[in-house]
Short mmCIF file of C-alpha atoms and ligand atoms in Angstrom, two decimals:
data_model
loop_
_atom_site.label_atom_id
_atom_site.label_comp_id
_atom_site.label_asym_id
_atom_site.label_seq_id
_atom_site.Cartn_x
_atom_site.Cartn_y
_atom_site.Cartn_z
CA MET A 1 70.52 121.05 34.92
CA ASN A 2 66.85 120.20 34.52
CA SER A 3 65.57 116.73 35.34
CA ILE A 4 64.94 114.27 32.50
CA PRO A 5 61.60 112.48 32.72
CA ALA A 6 62.57 108.88 31.84
CA VAL A 7 60.33 105.89 31.09
CA THR A 8 58.33 105.86 34.31
CA TYR A 9 60.72 107.74 36.55
CA PRO A 10 62.75 110.95 36.61
CA VAL A 11 66.52 111.37 36.39
CA HIS A 12 67.50 114.21 38.74
CA PHE A 13 70.82 115.99 38.66
CA GLN A 14 73.29 117.41 41.15
CA ASP A 15 72.55 118.63 44.67
CA LYS A 16 68.88 119.41 44.20
CA ALA A 17 68.28 115.76 43.38
CA TYR A 18 68.59 114.91 47.08
CA ILE A 19 65.57 117.10 47.79
CA SER A 20 63.57 114.99 45.34
CA LEU A 21 64.78 111.83 47.05
CA SER A 22 63.92 113.16 50.50
CA ASN A 23 60.44 114.05 49.18
CA LEU A 24 60.00 110.57 47.70
CA ILE A 25 60.89 109.00 51.04
CA GLU A 26 58.48 111.24 52.90
CA LYS A 27 55.66 110.76 50.37
CA ASN A 28 55.89 106.97 50.43
CA ASN A 29 56.55 106.64 54.13
CA TYR A 30 58.89 103.69 53.59
CA SER A 31 59.18 101.24 56.49
CA THR A 32 62.96 100.82 56.18
CA ILE A 33 65.62 102.26 53.91
CA PHE A 34 68.47 100.07 52.77
CA ILE A 35 71.45 101.39 50.92
CA VAL A 36 73.72 98.99 49.04
CA VAL A 37 77.33 100.17 48.80
CA ASP A 38 80.75 98.64 48.33
CA GLU A 39 83.82 99.41 50.43
CA ASN A 40 84.80 102.26 48.08
CA THR A 41 81.45 103.98 47.78
CA PHE A 42 80.87 103.58 51.52
CA GLU A 43 84.11 105.42 52.22
CA HIS A 44 84.03 108.04 49.44
CA CYS A 45 80.38 108.59 48.44
CA TYR A 46 78.20 107.65 51.40
CA PRO A 47 79.32 110.67 53.52
CA LYS A 48 78.09 113.12 50.87
CA PHE A 49 74.91 111.11 50.33
CA ILE A 50 73.97 110.97 54.01
CA GLN A 51 74.80 114.62 54.56
CA ASN A 52 72.46 115.67 51.76
CA LEU A 53 69.57 113.37 52.55
CA ASN A 54 66.94 114.94 54.71
CA THR A 55 65.03 112.18 56.51
CA ASP A 56 64.53 110.97 60.03
CA LYS A 57 64.16 107.37 58.85
CA LYS A 58 66.84 104.90 59.87
CA ILE A 59 69.18 104.01 57.02
CA GLU A 60 70.59 100.48 57.03
CA VAL A 61 73.85 100.16 55.10
CA ILE A 62 74.54 96.87 53.32
CA GLU A 63 78.10 96.62 52.05
CA ILE A 64 79.14 94.18 49.35
CA GLU A 65 82.62 93.59 48.01
CA SER A 66 83.48 95.66 44.93
CA GLY A 67 84.27 94.16 41.53
CA GLU A 68 82.58 92.46 38.60
CA ILE A 69 83.65 89.12 40.07
CA ASN A 70 81.09 89.67 42.86
CA LYS A 71 78.19 90.47 40.53
CA ASN A 72 76.57 87.11 41.08
CA LEU A 73 73.71 85.28 42.79
CA GLU A 74 75.80 84.50 45.90
CA THR A 75 76.15 88.22 46.55
CA CYS A 76 72.41 88.69 45.97
CA ILE A 77 71.68 85.98 48.53
CA GLY A 78 73.91 87.81 51.01
CA VAL A 79 71.98 91.04 50.43
CA TRP A 80 68.57 89.32 50.61
CA ASN A 81 69.62 87.71 53.92
CA ALA A 82 70.79 91.06 55.28
CA ILE A 83 67.53 92.76 54.29
CA THR A 84 65.56 89.96 55.92
CA GLU A 85 67.59 90.04 59.14
CA LEU A 86 67.20 93.82 59.29
CA GLY A 87 63.43 93.55 59.06
CA GLY A 88 62.87 94.46 55.40
CA ASP A 89 59.32 94.19 54.10
CA ARG A 90 57.32 95.16 51.04
CA LYS A 91 57.33 98.82 52.05
CA SER A 92 61.12 98.99 52.22
CA LEU A 93 63.14 101.16 49.85
CA LEU A 94 66.49 100.03 48.50
CA ILE A 95 68.97 102.66 47.33
CA THR A 96 71.96 101.66 45.25
CA LEU A 97 75.08 103.82 45.58
CA GLY A 98 77.83 102.69 43.27
CA GLY A 99 78.95 101.69 39.81
CA GLY A 100 77.24 99.35 37.35
CA VAL A 101 77.78 96.28 39.53
CA ILE A 102 75.92 97.87 42.46
CA THR A 103 73.12 99.46 40.41
CA ASP A 104 72.51 96.32 38.29
CA LEU A 105 72.73 93.94 41.24
CA GLY A 106 70.87 96.21 43.66
CA GLY A 107 68.03 96.74 41.20
CA PHE A 108 67.79 92.97 40.69
CA VAL A 109 67.80 92.29 44.44
CA ALA A 110 65.05 94.89 44.98
CA SER A 111 62.87 93.65 42.13
CA CYS A 112 62.95 90.04 43.35
CA PHE A 113 62.66 90.65 47.10
CA LYS A 114 59.10 89.76 48.12
CA ARG A 115 58.23 90.08 44.40
CA GLY A 116 59.57 93.60 44.22
CA ILE A 117 60.26 96.61 46.40
CA ASP A 118 60.99 100.19 45.33
CA PHE A 119 64.54 101.14 44.49
CA VAL A 120 66.48 104.27 43.59
CA ASN A 121 69.73 104.30 41.64
CA ILE A 122 72.56 106.65 42.55
CA PRO A 123 75.35 105.87 40.09
CA THR A 124 78.83 106.94 41.13
CA THR A 125 80.81 106.01 38.01
CA LEU A 126 80.57 107.48 34.54
CA LEU A 127 79.61 104.08 33.13
CA SER A 128 76.66 103.68 35.44
CA MET A 129 75.60 107.32 35.04
CA VAL A 130 75.38 107.19 31.26
CA ASP A 131 74.24 103.60 30.86
CA ALA A 132 73.66 101.07 33.63
CA SER A 133 71.48 103.07 35.99
CA VAL A 134 69.03 104.30 33.33
CA GLY A 135 66.78 102.05 31.24
CA GLY A 136 65.52 99.45 33.68
CA LYS A 137 67.96 96.60 33.06
CA THR A 138 68.88 94.79 36.26
CA GLY A 139 70.78 91.57 36.78
CA VAL A 140 73.92 89.64 37.58
CA ASP A 141 76.52 87.51 35.82
CA LEU A 142 76.49 83.72 35.63
CA GLY A 143 80.12 82.65 36.03
CA VAL A 144 81.99 84.81 33.54
CA LEU A 145 78.91 85.22 31.33
CA LYS A 146 77.78 88.79 31.70
CA ASN A 147 74.26 89.74 32.78
CA GLN A 148 72.78 86.33 32.03
CA ILE A 149 70.32 86.46 34.93
CA GLY A 150 68.13 89.50 35.29
CA LEU A 151 64.94 91.33 34.53
CA PHE A 152 63.63 94.67 33.40
CA ALA A 153 62.56 96.76 36.38
CA ASN A 154 62.43 100.53 36.67
CA PRO A 155 63.72 102.48 39.66
CA GLU A 156 61.59 105.14 41.35
CA MET A 157 64.22 107.69 40.35
CA VAL A 158 67.85 108.03 39.33
CA ILE A 159 70.14 110.63 40.89
CA VAL A 160 73.13 111.78 38.88
CA ASP A 161 75.60 113.75 40.97
CA THR A 162 78.82 114.30 39.02
CA ASP A 163 80.62 115.14 42.28
CA TYR A 164 80.96 111.38 42.77
CA LEU A 165 83.15 111.18 39.67
CA LYS A 166 85.92 112.80 41.70
CA THR A 167 86.11 109.54 43.64
CA VAL A 168 86.86 107.28 40.66
CA THR A 169 90.03 106.63 38.69
CA GLU A 170 90.89 107.97 35.27
CA ARG A 171 90.63 104.39 34.00
CA GLU A 172 87.02 104.19 35.20
CA ILE A 173 86.16 107.50 33.53
CA LYS A 174 87.58 106.10 30.31
CA SER A 175 85.49 102.99 30.77
CA GLY A 176 82.31 105.08 30.76
CA THR A 177 83.55 107.11 27.81
CA ALA A 178 83.14 104.04 25.58
CA GLU A 179 79.38 104.19 26.11
CA ILE A 180 79.36 107.88 25.14
CA ILE A 181 81.26 107.03 21.94
CA LYS A 182 78.64 104.35 21.31
CA TYR A 183 75.80 106.91 21.59
CA GLY A 184 77.72 109.15 19.21
CA VAL A 185 78.36 106.51 16.57
CA THR A 186 74.90 104.95 16.63
CA TYR A 187 72.65 107.93 17.40
CA ASP A 188 74.28 111.37 17.39
CA THR A 189 77.24 112.13 15.13
CA ASN A 190 77.65 115.55 16.77
CA LEU A 191 78.36 113.83 20.05
CA PHE A 192 80.96 111.59 18.37
CA ASN A 193 82.57 114.63 16.73
CA GLU A 194 82.74 116.43 20.07
CA ILE A 195 84.76 113.58 21.52
CA LYS A 196 86.86 113.27 18.38
CA ASN A 197 87.69 116.97 18.06
CA ASN A 198 88.19 117.87 21.71
CA PRO A 199 90.77 115.64 23.33
CA LYS A 200 90.76 117.83 26.47
CA LEU A 201 86.98 117.76 26.74
CA GLN A 202 85.43 117.48 30.18
CA ILE A 203 83.61 114.22 29.70
CA SER A 204 81.16 115.09 32.46
CA ASP A 205 79.72 117.73 30.10
CA LEU A 206 78.49 114.95 27.86
CA ILE A 207 76.61 113.07 30.55
CA PHE A 208 73.35 114.96 30.13
CA ARG A 209 73.20 114.36 26.36
CA SER A 210 74.11 110.68 26.82
CA ILE A 211 71.29 110.14 29.31
CA GLU A 212 68.89 111.99 27.01
CA ILE A 213 69.82 109.64 24.18
CA LYS A 214 69.56 106.52 26.29
CA ASN A 215 66.19 107.66 27.52
CA GLU A 216 64.90 108.46 24.01
CA VAL A 217 65.91 105.01 22.85
CA VAL A 218 64.47 103.18 25.85
CA LEU A 219 61.21 105.12 25.68
CA GLN A 220 60.69 103.89 22.13
CA ASP A 221 61.75 100.32 22.78
CA PRO A 222 61.86 99.45 26.50
CA LYS A 223 62.13 95.67 26.03
CA GLU A 224 64.81 95.71 23.32
CA LYS A 225 62.72 94.42 20.44
CA ASN A 226 64.35 96.66 17.87
CA LEU A 227 65.83 100.15 18.32
CA ARG A 228 67.26 99.49 21.80
CA LYS A 229 69.53 96.89 20.22
CA ILE A 230 71.71 99.79 19.01
CA LEU A 231 72.79 100.14 22.62
CA ASN A 232 74.49 96.78 22.17
CA PHE A 233 76.72 98.12 19.43
CA GLY A 234 80.27 96.99 20.18
CA HIS A 235 78.99 94.84 23.02
CA THR A 236 78.51 91.54 21.20
CA LEU A 237 82.18 90.92 20.57
CA GLY A 238 83.12 93.33 23.38
CA HIS A 239 81.38 91.25 26.06
CA ALA A 240 83.08 88.07 24.79
CA ILE A 241 86.46 89.81 24.98
CA GLU A 242 85.66 91.17 28.44
CA SER A 243 84.60 87.70 29.66
CA PHE A 244 87.71 86.14 28.14
CA TYR A 245 90.00 88.51 30.04
CA LEU A 246 87.94 88.03 33.19
CA GLU A 247 88.42 84.26 33.12
CA SER A 248 92.09 84.28 32.01
CA GLU A 249 94.28 83.84 35.03
CA ASP A 250 97.43 85.16 33.37
CA LYS A 251 95.87 88.30 31.88
CA GLU A 252 94.89 91.54 33.56
CA ASN A 253 91.13 92.18 33.39
CA LEU A 254 89.90 94.78 30.94
CA THR A 255 87.36 97.34 32.08
CA HIS A 256 83.95 97.10 30.43
CA GLY A 257 84.70 100.22 28.36
CA GLU A 258 88.11 98.97 27.23
CA ALA A 259 86.53 95.77 25.94
CA ILE A 260 83.57 97.54 24.36
CA ALA A 261 85.88 100.02 22.63
CA ILE A 262 87.68 97.09 20.96
CA GLY A 263 84.28 95.59 20.14
CA MET A 264 83.19 98.84 18.46
CA VAL A 265 86.29 98.95 16.25
CA CYS A 266 85.76 95.31 15.24
CA GLU A 267 82.03 95.76 14.64
CA CYS A 268 82.70 98.88 12.51
CA TYR A 269 85.03 96.72 10.43
CA MET A 270 82.34 94.00 10.09
CA SER A 271 79.89 96.77 9.12
CA GLU A 272 82.22 97.93 6.37
CA LYS A 273 82.61 94.44 4.94
CA LEU A 274 78.94 93.44 5.18
CA LEU A 275 76.98 96.68 4.85
CA GLY A 276 79.33 99.13 3.14
CA PHE A 277 79.87 101.31 6.23
CA PRO A 278 82.47 103.83 4.95
CA SER A 279 86.03 102.68 5.57
CA GLU A 280 87.17 106.20 6.52
CA LYS A 281 84.64 106.11 9.37
CA VAL A 282 85.97 102.73 10.52
CA ASN A 283 89.39 104.36 10.72
CA GLU A 284 87.97 107.43 12.50
CA VAL A 285 86.40 105.24 15.20
CA LYS A 286 89.62 103.23 15.52
CA GLU A 287 91.66 106.44 15.87
CA VAL A 288 89.36 107.84 18.55
CA VAL A 289 89.47 104.54 20.45
CA LEU A 290 93.26 104.34 20.26
CA SER A 291 93.57 107.97 21.35
CA ILE A 292 91.77 107.11 24.59
CA TYR A 293 92.64 103.48 25.39
CA ASN A 294 95.91 101.57 25.44
CA LYS A 295 96.20 99.18 22.55
CA ILE A 296 95.55 95.58 23.64
CA ASN A 297 97.26 92.88 21.65
CA LEU A 298 94.59 90.25 21.01
CA LEU A 299 96.48 87.00 20.59
CA LYS A 300 95.62 84.73 17.66
CA GLU A 301 95.76 81.75 20.01
CA ASP A 302 92.94 83.31 22.08
CA PHE A 303 90.55 83.89 19.18
CA ALA A 304 88.94 80.42 19.49
CA ASP A 305 88.11 80.99 23.18
CA ILE A 306 86.65 84.41 22.43
CA MET A 307 84.53 82.89 19.64
CA GLU A 308 83.29 80.26 22.06
CA LEU A 309 82.21 82.94 24.55
CA LEU A 310 80.35 84.78 21.77
CA LYS A 311 77.97 81.82 21.61
CA HIS A 312 76.54 82.87 24.98
CA ASP A 313 75.59 86.41 24.01
CA LYS A 314 72.05 87.22 25.17
CA LYS A 315 70.98 88.32 21.69
CA ASN A 316 71.67 84.90 20.20
CA VAL A 317 68.72 82.94 18.90
CA ASN A 318 69.00 79.23 18.03
CA GLY A 319 72.73 79.39 18.69
CA GLN A 320 73.15 82.05 16.01
CA VAL A 321 75.14 85.13 17.04
CA ASN A 322 73.29 88.38 16.26
CA PHE A 323 75.22 91.61 15.77
CA VAL A 324 73.97 95.17 15.52
CA LEU A 325 75.93 96.71 12.66
CA LEU A 326 76.00 100.10 10.96
CA ASN A 327 75.18 101.15 7.41
CA ASP A 328 76.52 104.54 8.44
CA PHE A 329 76.74 106.68 11.57
CA GLU A 330 73.20 106.93 13.03
CA ASP A 331 71.98 104.22 10.61
CA TYR A 332 71.88 100.72 12.03
CA LYS A 333 70.86 97.20 11.06
CA ILE A 334 69.92 94.71 13.76
CA ASP A 335 70.17 90.91 13.83
CA CYS A 336 73.13 90.68 11.44
CA LYS A 337 74.75 87.28 11.01
CA VAL A 338 78.49 87.53 10.61
CA PRO A 339 80.67 84.70 9.24
CA GLU A 340 83.19 83.46 11.81
CA ALA A 341 86.07 84.22 9.47
CA LEU A 342 85.03 87.88 9.34
CA ILE A 343 84.81 88.11 13.13
CA VAL A 344 88.38 86.81 13.34
CA GLU A 345 89.46 89.18 10.56
CA SER A 346 87.95 92.10 12.50
CA MET A 347 90.11 91.26 15.52
CA GLU A 348 93.15 91.12 13.22
CA PHE A 349 92.12 94.55 11.89
CA TYR A 350 92.01 95.92 15.43
CA ASN A 351 95.48 94.48 16.08
CA GLN A 352 97.07 96.13 13.01
N1 LIG B 401 73.25 98.73 28.20
C1 LIG B 401 72.42 98.57 27.10
C2 LIG B 401 70.98 98.81 27.40
O1 LIG B 401 70.63 99.31 28.46
O2 LIG B 401 70.16 98.50 26.59
#
């Protein structure tokens, strides 16, 4: 696969990507190289990484605990302290090796440390390959509120090595698939149809196209003033549902993709009612979602809590929730206000 030149950095693929990384390290003569991992990526991904990297620089490994629950400022402080104790300075390089938690948090840590050091993202999950690691969003959660603290900062490069996908569970692959469905519905109907018509499809084949789409969108609108908002399709309600399950003690957490998939079905329904998005396409999206993910029964008694969490969405202005909705596939409308009753109705529609 050829590299994709992204906003200000390249996305390199497969084994030859490590040559590019080794060259970057040599060219910039970094003082220290830090790699942020979690216990899983240290065990399953780091051995391949270190074997392929060609450098005589010392690599300092900083391990954080896996899980969305640890994507917070306390973890960042731990990493900043470790970098400081290990002699990090402005000429240090930070490499992230992991899923969205590691790439988002690691990018944030790097961009704040001494007002910013270089970083490289090496996503190891489908979700972070097709979304989190590309596009320059970095940050952490605030309590259960997702990605409330963060900034835009671009890595020096992104390395996508699909070999790492062998180390993740089927459930995690499905989580990333939701983002690919999102690209299909909002930007490339062919991509959606490929997923719809090929249940046995190797999802890794769709990674390249997904990154191309994300990159095209981000190039046109890096700071999310307009077009980039389509990447939030399904995420407005989806994030609220994800946060709700994260904070409920008696409910199993949903993966990001599981929550976003529900959000997409609901937001297609809102699109139908408010913008005339064709009802057969709402059903198509719902069918595809239910063919991939287990049905979750959203309880009526939980709707009020989910609505409360919606009020914290980052796109809100003056307390008003803003949705990205669809007139049709590949035809979006941003900043849509949706009556509360319709949001509730959309969750009932998903439940049916
Ligand atoms: N994950 C959505 C975006 O990068 O804009």
